[in-house]
PDB file of C-alpha atoms and ligand atoms in Angstrom:
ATOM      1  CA  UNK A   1       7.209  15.865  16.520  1.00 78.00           C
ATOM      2  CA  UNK A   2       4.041  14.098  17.344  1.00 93.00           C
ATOM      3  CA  UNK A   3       3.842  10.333  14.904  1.00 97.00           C
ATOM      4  CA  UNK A   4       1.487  10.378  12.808  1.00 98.00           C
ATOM      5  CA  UNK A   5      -1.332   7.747  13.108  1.00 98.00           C
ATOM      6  CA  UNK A   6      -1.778   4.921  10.508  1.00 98.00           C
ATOM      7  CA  UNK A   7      -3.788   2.584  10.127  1.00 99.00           C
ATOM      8  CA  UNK A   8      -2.970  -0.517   7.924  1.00 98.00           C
ATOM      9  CA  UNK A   9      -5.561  -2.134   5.320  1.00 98.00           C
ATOM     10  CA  UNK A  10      -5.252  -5.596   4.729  1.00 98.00           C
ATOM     11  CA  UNK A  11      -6.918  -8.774   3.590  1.00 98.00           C
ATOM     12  CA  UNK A  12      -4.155 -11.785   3.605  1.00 97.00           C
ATOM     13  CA  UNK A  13      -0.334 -12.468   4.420  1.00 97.00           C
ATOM     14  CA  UNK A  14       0.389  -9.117   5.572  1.00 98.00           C
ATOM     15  CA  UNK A  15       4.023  -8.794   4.488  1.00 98.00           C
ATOM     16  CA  UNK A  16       3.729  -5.316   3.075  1.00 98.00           C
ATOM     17  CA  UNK A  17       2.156  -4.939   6.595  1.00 98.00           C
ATOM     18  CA  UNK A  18       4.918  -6.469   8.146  1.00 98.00           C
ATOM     19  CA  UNK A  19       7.383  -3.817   6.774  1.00 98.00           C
ATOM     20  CA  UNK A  20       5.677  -1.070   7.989  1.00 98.00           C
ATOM     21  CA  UNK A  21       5.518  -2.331  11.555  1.00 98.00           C
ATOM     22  CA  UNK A  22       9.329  -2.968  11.155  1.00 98.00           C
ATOM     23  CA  UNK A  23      10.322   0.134   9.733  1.00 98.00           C
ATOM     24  CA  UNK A  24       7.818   1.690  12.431  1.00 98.00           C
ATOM     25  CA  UNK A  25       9.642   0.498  15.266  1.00 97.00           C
ATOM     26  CA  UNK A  26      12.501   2.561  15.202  1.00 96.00           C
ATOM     27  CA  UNK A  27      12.085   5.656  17.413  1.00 94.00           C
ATOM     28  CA  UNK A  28      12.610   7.930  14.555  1.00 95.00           C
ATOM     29  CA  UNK A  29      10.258   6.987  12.191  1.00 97.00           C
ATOM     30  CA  UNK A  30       7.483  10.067  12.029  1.00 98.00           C
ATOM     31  CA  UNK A  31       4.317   7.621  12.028  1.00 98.00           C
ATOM     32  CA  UNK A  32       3.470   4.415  14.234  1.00 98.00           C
ATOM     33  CA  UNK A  33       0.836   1.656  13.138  1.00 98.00           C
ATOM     34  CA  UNK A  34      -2.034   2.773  15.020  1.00 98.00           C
ATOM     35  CA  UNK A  35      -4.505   0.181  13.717  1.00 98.00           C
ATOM     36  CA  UNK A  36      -4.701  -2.770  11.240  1.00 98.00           C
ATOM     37  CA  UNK A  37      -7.943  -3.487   9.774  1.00 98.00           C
ATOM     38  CA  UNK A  38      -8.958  -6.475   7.857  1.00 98.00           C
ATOM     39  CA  UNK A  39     -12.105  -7.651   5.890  1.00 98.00           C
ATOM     40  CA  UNK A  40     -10.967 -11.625   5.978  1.00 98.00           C
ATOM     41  CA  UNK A  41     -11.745 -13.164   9.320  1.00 97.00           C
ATOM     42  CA  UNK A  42      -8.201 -15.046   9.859  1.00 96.00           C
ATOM     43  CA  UNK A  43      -6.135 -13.256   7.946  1.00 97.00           C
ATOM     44  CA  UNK A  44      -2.363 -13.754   8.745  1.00 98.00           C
ATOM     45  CA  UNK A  45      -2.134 -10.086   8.873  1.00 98.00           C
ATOM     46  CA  UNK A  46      -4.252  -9.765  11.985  1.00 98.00           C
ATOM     47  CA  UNK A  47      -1.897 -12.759  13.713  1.00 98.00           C
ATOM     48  CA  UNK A  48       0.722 -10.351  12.460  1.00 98.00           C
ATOM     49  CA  UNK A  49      -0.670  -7.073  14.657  1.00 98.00           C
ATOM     50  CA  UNK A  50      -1.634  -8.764  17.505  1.00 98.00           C
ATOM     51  CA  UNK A  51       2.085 -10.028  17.500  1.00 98.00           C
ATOM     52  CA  UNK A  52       3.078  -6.490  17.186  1.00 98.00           C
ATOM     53  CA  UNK A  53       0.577  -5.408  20.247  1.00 98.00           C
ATOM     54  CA  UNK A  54      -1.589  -2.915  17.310  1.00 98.00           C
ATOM     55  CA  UNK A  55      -4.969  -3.043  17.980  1.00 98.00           C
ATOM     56  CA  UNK A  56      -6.998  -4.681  15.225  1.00 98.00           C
ATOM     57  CA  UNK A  57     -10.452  -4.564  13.371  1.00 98.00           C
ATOM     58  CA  UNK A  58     -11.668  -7.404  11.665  1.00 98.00           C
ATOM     59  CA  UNK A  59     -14.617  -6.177   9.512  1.00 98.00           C
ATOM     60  CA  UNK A  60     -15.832  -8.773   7.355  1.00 97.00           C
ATOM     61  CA  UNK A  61     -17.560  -7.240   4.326  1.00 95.00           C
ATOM     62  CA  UNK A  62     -20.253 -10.266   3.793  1.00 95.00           C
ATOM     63  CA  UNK A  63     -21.627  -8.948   6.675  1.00 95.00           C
ATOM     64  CA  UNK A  64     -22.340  -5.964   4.293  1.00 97.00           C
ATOM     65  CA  UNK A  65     -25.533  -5.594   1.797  1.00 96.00           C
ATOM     66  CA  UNK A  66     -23.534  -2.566   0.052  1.00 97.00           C
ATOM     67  CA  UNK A  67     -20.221  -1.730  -0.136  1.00 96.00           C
ATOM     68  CA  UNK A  68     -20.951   1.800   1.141  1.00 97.00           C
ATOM     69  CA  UNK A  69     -22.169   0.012   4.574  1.00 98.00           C
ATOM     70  CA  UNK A  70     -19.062  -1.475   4.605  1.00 98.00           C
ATOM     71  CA  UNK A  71     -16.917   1.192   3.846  1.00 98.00           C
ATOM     72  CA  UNK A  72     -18.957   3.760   6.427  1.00 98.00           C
ATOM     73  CA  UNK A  73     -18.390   0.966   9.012  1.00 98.00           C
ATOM     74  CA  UNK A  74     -14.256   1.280   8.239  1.00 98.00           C
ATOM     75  CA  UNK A  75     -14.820   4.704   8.738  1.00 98.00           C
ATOM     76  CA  UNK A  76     -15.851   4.885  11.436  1.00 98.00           C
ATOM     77  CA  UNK A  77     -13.033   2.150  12.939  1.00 98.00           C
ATOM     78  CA  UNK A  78     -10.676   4.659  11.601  1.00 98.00           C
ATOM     79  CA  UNK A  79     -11.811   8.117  12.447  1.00 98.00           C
ATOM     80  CA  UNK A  80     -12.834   6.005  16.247  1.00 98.00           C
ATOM     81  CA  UNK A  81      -9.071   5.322  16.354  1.00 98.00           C
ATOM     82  CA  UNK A  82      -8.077   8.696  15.102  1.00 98.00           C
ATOM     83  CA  UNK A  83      -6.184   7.791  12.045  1.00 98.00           C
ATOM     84  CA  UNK A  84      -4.781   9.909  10.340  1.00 98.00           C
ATOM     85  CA  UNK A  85      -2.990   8.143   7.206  1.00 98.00           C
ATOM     86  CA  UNK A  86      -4.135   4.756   5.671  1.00 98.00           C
ATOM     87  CA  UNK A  87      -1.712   2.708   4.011  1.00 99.00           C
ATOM     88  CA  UNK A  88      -3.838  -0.278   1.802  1.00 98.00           C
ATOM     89  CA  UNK A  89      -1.326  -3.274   1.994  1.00 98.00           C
ATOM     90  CA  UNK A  90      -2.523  -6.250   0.099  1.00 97.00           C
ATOM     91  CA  UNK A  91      -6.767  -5.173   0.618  1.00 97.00           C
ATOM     92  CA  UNK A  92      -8.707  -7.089  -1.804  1.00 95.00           C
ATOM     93  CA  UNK A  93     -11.837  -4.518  -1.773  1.00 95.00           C
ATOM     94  CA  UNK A  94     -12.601  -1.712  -4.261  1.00 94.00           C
ATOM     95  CA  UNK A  95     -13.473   1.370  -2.047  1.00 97.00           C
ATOM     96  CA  UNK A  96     -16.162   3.579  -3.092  1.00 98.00           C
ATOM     97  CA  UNK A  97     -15.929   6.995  -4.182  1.00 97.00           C
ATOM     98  CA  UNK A  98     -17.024   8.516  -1.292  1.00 97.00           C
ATOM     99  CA  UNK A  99     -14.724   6.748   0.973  1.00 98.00           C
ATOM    100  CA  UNK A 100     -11.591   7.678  -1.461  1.00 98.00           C
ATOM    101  CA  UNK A 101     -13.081  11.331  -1.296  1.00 97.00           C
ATOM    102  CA  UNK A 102     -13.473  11.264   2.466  1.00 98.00           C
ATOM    103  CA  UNK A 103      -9.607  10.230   2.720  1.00 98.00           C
ATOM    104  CA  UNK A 104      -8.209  12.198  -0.868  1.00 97.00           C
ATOM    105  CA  UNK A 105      -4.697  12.597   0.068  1.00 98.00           C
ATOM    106  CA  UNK A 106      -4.035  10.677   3.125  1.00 98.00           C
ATOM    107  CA  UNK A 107      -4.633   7.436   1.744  1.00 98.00           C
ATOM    108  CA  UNK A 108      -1.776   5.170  -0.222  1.00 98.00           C
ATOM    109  CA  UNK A 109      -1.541   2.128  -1.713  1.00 98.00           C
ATOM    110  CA  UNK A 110       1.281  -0.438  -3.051  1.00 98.00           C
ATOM    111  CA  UNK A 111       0.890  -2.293  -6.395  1.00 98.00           C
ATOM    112  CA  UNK A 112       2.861  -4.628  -7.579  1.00 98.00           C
ATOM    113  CA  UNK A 113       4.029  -3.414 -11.204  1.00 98.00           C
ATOM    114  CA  UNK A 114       5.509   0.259 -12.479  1.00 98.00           C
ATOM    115  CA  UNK A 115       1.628   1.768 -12.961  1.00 98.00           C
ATOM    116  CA  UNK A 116       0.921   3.138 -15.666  1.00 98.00           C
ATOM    117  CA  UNK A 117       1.959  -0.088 -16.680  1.00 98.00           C
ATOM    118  CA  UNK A 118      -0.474  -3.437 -15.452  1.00 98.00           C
ATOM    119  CA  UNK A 119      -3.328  -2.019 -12.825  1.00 98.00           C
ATOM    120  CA  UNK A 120      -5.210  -4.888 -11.637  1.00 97.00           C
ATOM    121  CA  UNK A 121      -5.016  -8.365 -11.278  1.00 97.00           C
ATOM    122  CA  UNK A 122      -1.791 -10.779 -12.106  1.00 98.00           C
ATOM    123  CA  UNK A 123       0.620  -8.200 -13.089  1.00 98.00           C
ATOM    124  CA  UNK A 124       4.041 -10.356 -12.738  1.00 98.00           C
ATOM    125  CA  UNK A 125       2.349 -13.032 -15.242  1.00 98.00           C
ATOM    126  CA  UNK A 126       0.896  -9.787 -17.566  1.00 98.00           C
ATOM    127  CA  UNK A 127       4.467  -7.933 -17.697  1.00 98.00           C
ATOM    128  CA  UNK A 128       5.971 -11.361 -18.374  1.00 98.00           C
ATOM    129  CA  UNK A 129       4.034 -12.036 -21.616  1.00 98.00           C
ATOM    130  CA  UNK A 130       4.290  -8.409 -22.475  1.00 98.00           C
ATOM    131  CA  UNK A 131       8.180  -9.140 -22.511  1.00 98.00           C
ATOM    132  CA  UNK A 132       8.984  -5.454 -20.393  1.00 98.00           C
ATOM    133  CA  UNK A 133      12.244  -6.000 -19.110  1.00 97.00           C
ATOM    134  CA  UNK A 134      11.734  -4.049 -16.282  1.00 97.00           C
ATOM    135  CA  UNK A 135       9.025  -4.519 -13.781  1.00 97.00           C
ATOM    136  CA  UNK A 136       8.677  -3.418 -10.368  1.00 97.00           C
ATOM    137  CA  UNK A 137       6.040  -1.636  -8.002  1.00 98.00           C
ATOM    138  CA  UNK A 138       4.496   2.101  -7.410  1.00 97.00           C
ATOM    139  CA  UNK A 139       3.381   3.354  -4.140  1.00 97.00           C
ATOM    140  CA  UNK A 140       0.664   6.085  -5.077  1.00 98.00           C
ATOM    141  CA  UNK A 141      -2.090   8.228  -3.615  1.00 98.00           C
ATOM    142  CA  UNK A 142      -5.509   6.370  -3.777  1.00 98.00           C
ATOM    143  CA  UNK A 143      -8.345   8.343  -6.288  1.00 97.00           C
ATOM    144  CA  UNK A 144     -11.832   6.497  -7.030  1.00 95.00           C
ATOM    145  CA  UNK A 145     -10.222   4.854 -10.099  1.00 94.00           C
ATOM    146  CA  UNK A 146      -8.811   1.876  -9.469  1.00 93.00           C
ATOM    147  CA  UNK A 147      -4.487   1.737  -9.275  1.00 94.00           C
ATOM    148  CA  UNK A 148      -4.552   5.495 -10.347  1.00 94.00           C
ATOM    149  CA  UNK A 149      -3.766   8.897  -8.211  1.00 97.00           C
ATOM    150  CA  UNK A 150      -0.549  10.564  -7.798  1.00 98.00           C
ATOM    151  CA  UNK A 151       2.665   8.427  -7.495  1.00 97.00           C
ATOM    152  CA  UNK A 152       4.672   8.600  -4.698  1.00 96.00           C
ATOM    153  CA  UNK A 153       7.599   6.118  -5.054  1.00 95.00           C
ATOM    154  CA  UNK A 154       8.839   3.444  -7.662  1.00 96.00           C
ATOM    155  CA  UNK A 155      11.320   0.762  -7.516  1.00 95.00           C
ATOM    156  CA  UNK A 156      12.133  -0.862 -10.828  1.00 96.00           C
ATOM    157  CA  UNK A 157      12.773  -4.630 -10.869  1.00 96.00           C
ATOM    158  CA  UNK A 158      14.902  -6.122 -14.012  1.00 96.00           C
ATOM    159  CA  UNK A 159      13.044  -8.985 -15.774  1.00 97.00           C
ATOM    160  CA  UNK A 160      15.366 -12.148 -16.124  1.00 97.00           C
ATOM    161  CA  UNK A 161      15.547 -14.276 -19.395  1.00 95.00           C
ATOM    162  CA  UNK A 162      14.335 -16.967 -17.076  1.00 95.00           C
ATOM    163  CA  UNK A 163      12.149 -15.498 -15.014  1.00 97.00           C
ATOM    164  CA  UNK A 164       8.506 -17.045 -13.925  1.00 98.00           C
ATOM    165  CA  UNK A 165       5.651 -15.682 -12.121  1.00 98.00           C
ATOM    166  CA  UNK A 166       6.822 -17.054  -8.960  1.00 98.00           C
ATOM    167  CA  UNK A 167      10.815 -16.066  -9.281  1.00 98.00           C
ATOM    168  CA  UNK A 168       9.471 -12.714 -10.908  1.00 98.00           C
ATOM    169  CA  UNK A 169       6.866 -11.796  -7.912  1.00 98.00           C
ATOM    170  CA  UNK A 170       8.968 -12.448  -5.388  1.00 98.00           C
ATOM    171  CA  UNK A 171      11.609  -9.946  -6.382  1.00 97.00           C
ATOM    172  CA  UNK A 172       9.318  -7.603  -6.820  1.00 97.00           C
ATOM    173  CA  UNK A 173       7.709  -8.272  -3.361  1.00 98.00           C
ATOM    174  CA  UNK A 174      11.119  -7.790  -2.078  1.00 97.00           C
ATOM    175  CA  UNK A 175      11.420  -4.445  -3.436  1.00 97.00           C
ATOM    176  CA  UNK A 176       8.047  -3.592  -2.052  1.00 97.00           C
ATOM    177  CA  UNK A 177       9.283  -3.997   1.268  1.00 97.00           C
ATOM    178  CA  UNK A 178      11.569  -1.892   1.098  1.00 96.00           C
ATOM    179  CA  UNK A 179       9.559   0.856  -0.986  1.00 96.00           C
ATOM    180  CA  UNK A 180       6.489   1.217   1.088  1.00 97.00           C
ATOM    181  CA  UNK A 181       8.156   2.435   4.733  1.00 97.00           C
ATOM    182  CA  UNK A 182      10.407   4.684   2.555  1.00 95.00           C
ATOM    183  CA  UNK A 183       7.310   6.096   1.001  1.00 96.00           C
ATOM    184  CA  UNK A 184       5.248   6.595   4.007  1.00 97.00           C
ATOM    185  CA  UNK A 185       8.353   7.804   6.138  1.00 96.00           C
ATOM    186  CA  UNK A 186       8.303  10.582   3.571  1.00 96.00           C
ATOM    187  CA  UNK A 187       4.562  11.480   3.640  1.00 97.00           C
ATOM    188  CA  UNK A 188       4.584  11.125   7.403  1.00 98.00           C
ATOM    189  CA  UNK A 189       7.305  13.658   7.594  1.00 96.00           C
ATOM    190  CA  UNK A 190       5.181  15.903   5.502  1.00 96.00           C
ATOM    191  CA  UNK A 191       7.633  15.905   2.770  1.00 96.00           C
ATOM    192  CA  UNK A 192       5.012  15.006  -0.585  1.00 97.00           C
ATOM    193  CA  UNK A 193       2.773  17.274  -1.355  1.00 97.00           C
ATOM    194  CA  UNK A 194       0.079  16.809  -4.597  1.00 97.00           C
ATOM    195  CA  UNK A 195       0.382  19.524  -7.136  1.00 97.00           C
ATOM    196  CA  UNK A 196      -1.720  19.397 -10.533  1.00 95.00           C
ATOM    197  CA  UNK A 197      -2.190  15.152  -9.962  1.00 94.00           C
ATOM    198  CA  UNK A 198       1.538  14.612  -9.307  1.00 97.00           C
ATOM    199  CA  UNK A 199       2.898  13.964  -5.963  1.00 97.00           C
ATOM    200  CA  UNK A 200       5.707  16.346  -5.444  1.00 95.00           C
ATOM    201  CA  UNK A 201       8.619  15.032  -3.237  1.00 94.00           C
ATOM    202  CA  UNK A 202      10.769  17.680  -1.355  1.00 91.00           C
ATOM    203  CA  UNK A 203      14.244  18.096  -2.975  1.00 85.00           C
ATOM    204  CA  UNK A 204      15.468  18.041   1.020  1.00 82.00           C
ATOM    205  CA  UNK A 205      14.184  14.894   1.129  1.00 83.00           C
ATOM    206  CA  UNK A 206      14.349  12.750  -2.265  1.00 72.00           C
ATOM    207  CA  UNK A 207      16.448  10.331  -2.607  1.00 68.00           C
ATOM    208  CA  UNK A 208      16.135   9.097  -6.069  1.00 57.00           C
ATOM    209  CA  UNK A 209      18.612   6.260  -6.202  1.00 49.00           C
ATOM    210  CA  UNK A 210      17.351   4.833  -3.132  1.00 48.00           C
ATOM    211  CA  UNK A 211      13.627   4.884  -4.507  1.00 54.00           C
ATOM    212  CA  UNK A 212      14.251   3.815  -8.116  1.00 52.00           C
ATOM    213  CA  UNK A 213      16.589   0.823  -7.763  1.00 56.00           C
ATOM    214  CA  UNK A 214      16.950  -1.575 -11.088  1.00 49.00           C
ATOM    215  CA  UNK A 215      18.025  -4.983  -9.896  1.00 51.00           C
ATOM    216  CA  UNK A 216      16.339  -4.711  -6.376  1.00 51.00           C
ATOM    217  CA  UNK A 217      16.529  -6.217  -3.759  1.00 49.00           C
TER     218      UNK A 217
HETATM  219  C1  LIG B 301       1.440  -7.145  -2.725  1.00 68.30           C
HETATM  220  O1  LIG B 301       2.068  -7.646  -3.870  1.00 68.30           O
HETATM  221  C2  LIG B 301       0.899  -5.771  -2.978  1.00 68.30           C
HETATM  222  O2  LIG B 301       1.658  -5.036  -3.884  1.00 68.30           O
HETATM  223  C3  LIG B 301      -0.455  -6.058  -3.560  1.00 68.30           C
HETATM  224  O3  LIG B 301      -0.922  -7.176  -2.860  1.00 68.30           O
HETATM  225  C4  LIG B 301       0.186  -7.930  -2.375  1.00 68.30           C
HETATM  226  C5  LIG B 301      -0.013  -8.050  -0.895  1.00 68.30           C
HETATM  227  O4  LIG B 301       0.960  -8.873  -0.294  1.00 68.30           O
HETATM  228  N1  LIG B 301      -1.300  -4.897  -3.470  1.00 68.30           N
HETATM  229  P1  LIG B 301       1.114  -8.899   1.276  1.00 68.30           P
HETATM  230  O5  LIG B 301      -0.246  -9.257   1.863  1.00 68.30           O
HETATM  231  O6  LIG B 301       1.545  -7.538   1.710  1.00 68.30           O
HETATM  232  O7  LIG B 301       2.136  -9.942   1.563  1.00 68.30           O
END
């Protein structure tokens, strides 16, 4: 079966990106990294591509009056390239509603806490004054409203009695790594589908100790 073509959105470090082009890399995997785009000129995540021989777009978005110019300009990158799947790894931009429209369905992100729980900003630091004792990250279909859409993929993270943000993220990040080429491998193989605002994973296919793991990595 043909891979399908992904492109990765990013704005910093890249290591979310960096899974993907691992897990990529072996012949089996039903999607290759097409394209990584990214709205900060210098990005590691670029360095990260290039080192990976993926062709790259660097589309800086001050170059943009609006944020629909900028967001019909990464269109156009990615229906140029012929993408079919975007993966958002780490990209600091709110998309407009007609971009999340345009790409309903084939579009994921990964955030960093168990959503419903913490969207936004500084969710290690939020679920650690909240005192949850477990934490962990969602990979989920991207709607207009911000860390929403149908959930794909959770791995749970246990809070530590002496946990800090630091100690707290990077476990978490950890588990991310692991959780977003799982997730992607399945959508790729065509094995989610969205029913009534719930991503529906094939019974063939789940693997539900694998994807919720307490305690990960
Ligand atoms: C990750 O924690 C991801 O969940 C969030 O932004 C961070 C990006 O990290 N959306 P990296 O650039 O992938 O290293």
């Amino acid at each position: 079966m043909a891979k399908r073509r992904v492109a990765v959105l990013a704005s910093g470090r890249g290591s979310n990106l960096q899974s993907l082009i691992d897990a990529a890399a072996a012949p089996g995997f039903p999607a290759e990294i097409a394209l990584v785009v990214c709205n900060v000129p210098g990005a590691f995540a670029i360095e990260r591509a290039r080192n990976a021989g993926i062709a790259t777009a660097v589309i800086d978005h001050r170059g943009f009056a609006a944020r629909e110019l900028f967001d019909a300009a990464l269109d156009e990158a990615l229906r140029g390239a012929g993408i079919e799947l975007i993966c958002l790894a780490g990209f600091m931009r709110l998309l407009t509603p007609g971009f999340t429209w345009g790409w309903e369905g084939r579009m994921i992100n990964i955030h960093p806490s168990l959503l419903p729980a913490f969207p936004g900003l500084h969710t290690h630091r939020r679920a650690l004054a909240a005192g949850v004792k477990l934490h962990g990250c969602t990979v989920h279909f991207v709607t207009a409203a911000l860390d929403d859409g149908p959930i794909v993929a959770q791995a749970a993270v246990a809070v530590l009695a002496d946990d800090d943000e630091d100690r707290l993220a990077a476990r978490v990040l950890a588990a991310e790594h692991k959780l977003y080429p799982r997730a992607l491998q399945l959508i790729a193989a065509g094995s989610v589908r969205i029913e009534g605002g719930r991503a529906i994973i094939d019974a063939a296919a789940a693997e539900p100790p694998a994807l919720l793991n307490p305690g990960a990595p």
